[in-house]
Structure formats: C-alpha cells, structure tokens
Amino acid sequence: ALVSTQSTGAACQDSNRNFTPDTYKFFEECIEQLEPDSGVEKQYYLTNDTAFVWRSLRLLAQQSIPYFQHIQNTKNLTLTDNLQNIVGIIGKEHKKESGMECN
C-alpha cells in the first residue's frame, strides 16, 4: 500500500522519531568516571575512546553549540582534554539545575 506524503511528513516530525539522546544522559557514565573518587584510571575514560569522542562531538554540534566556544578558547588542549572539560561542565550544570550542587 502506498503512504501519502502528508502522513509521511507528519510521521517524520513526530517527537517519537527523535533518536538523539539527552545530552546529560549521554554523558552520565563519563561524568561519573571523571569524579575523583570513581576509581577509574584516566587511561580507561570514555573520552579516550575515539568512537565515543566522535559521537560526543556530533551530539554537541547538534544540541549544544555553545560548548564549541569552550574548545575555541582552549586550543592548546587535546580534543580528549577539551571533551573531559566539557563533560565536567555538563555535570556541574546538571547538579546545579537539579539542586545537588554543594557550595
């Protein structure tokens, strides 16, 4: 059976078809790894996995362009170090938004 273009267009715009993960949820494991008391050695951080770095940059480009300004301001750091800094910022922002920040 043929599907009308009107129903196809509506289906494409349906919020149930958004497969892009929430930024915090995507980085949640990485945020936990970066905690000093996590016990994860730096060499095992997700930010050292090139596939994770690629997916992270794609997600940030799609949802969180302002984080790229951070990379621009810290050109002397490696991409991995920049991503770790951005993940730290995302974690702090989430704690602040959820009222879990300790001052």
Coordinates of N, CA and C in Angstrom, one line a residue, residues 7 12 21 24-25 29 33-34 38 44 48 51 53 56 60 62-63 66 70 72 74 76 78-80 91-92 98 102:
S7 N 1.1 12.1 5.4 CA 1.3 11.2 6.6 C 2.7 10.9 6.8
C12 N 7.6 11.9 10.1 CA 8.9 12.4 10.3 C 9.1 13.4 11.3
P21 N 19.9 11.3 21.8 CA 19.9 11.2 23.3 C 20.0 12.5 24.0
Y24 N 22.8 15.2 28.9 CA 23.3 14.7 30.2 C 23.3 13.1 30.2
K25 N 22.2 12.5 29.8 CA 22.1 11.1 29.8 C 23.2 10.4 29.0
E29 N 27.7 8.4 32.2 CA 28.7 7.5 32.6 C 30.1 8.2 32.6
Q33 N 32.8 8.8 35.7 CA 34.2 8.4 35.6 C 35.1 9.5 36.0
L34 N 34.8 10.7 35.7 CA 35.6 11.9 35.9 C 35.6 12.3 37.4
S38 N 35.9 8.0 41.7 CA 35.3 7.0 40.9 C 36.1 5.7 40.9
Y44 N 41.3 4.6 31.1 CA 40.1 3.9 30.8 C 38.9 4.8 30.6
N48 N 38.7 8.7 26.0 CA 39.9 8.2 25.3 C 39.5 7.2 24.2
A51 N 35.6 6.5 19.1 CA 34.2 6.4 18.7 C 33.4 7.2 19.6
V53 N 34.3 9.8 21.4 CA 34.7 11.2 21.1 C 33.9 11.7 19.9
S56 N 30.3 12.1 20.7 CA 30.1 13.2 21.6 C 30.1 14.5 20.8
L60 N 27.1 17.2 20.6 CA 27.3 18.6 21.0 C 27.0 19.5 19.8
Q62 N 25.0 19.1 17.5 CA 23.6 19.1 17.2 C 22.7 19.8 18.3
Q63 N 23.1 19.6 19.5 CA 22.3 20.1 20.6 C 22.9 21.2 21.4
P66 N 27.1 26.0 22.1 CA 28.0 26.8 23.0 C 29.2 26.1 23.5
H70 N 34.0 26.8 24.0 CA 35.0 26.3 25.0 C 36.2 25.7 24.3
Q72 N 37.2 26.4 21.3 CA 37.9 27.5 20.6 C 38.8 28.3 21.6
T74 N 40.3 27.1 24.2 CA 41.3 26.3 24.8 C 42.0 25.5 23.7
N76 N 45.0 25.0 23.0 CA 46.2 24.3 23.3 C 46.0 23.0 23.9
T78 N 44.3 19.0 24.0 CA 44.0 18.0 23.1 C 42.4 17.9 23.0
L79 N 41.9 17.3 22.0 CA 40.5 17.1 21.9 C 39.9 16.3 23.1
T80 N 40.7 15.3 23.5 CA 40.3 14.5 24.7 C 40.2 15.3 25.9
G91 N 28.3 18.1 33.8 CA 28.0 17.5 35.1 C 27.7 18.6 36.1
K92 N 28.5 19.7 36.1 CA 28.2 20.8 37.1 C 26.9 21.5 36.8
S98 N 19.6 20.5 39.1 CA 18.8 19.6 39.9 C 19.0 19.9 41.4
C102 N 27.0 21.4 45.8 CA 27.5 21.7 47.1 C 28.3 23.0 47.0

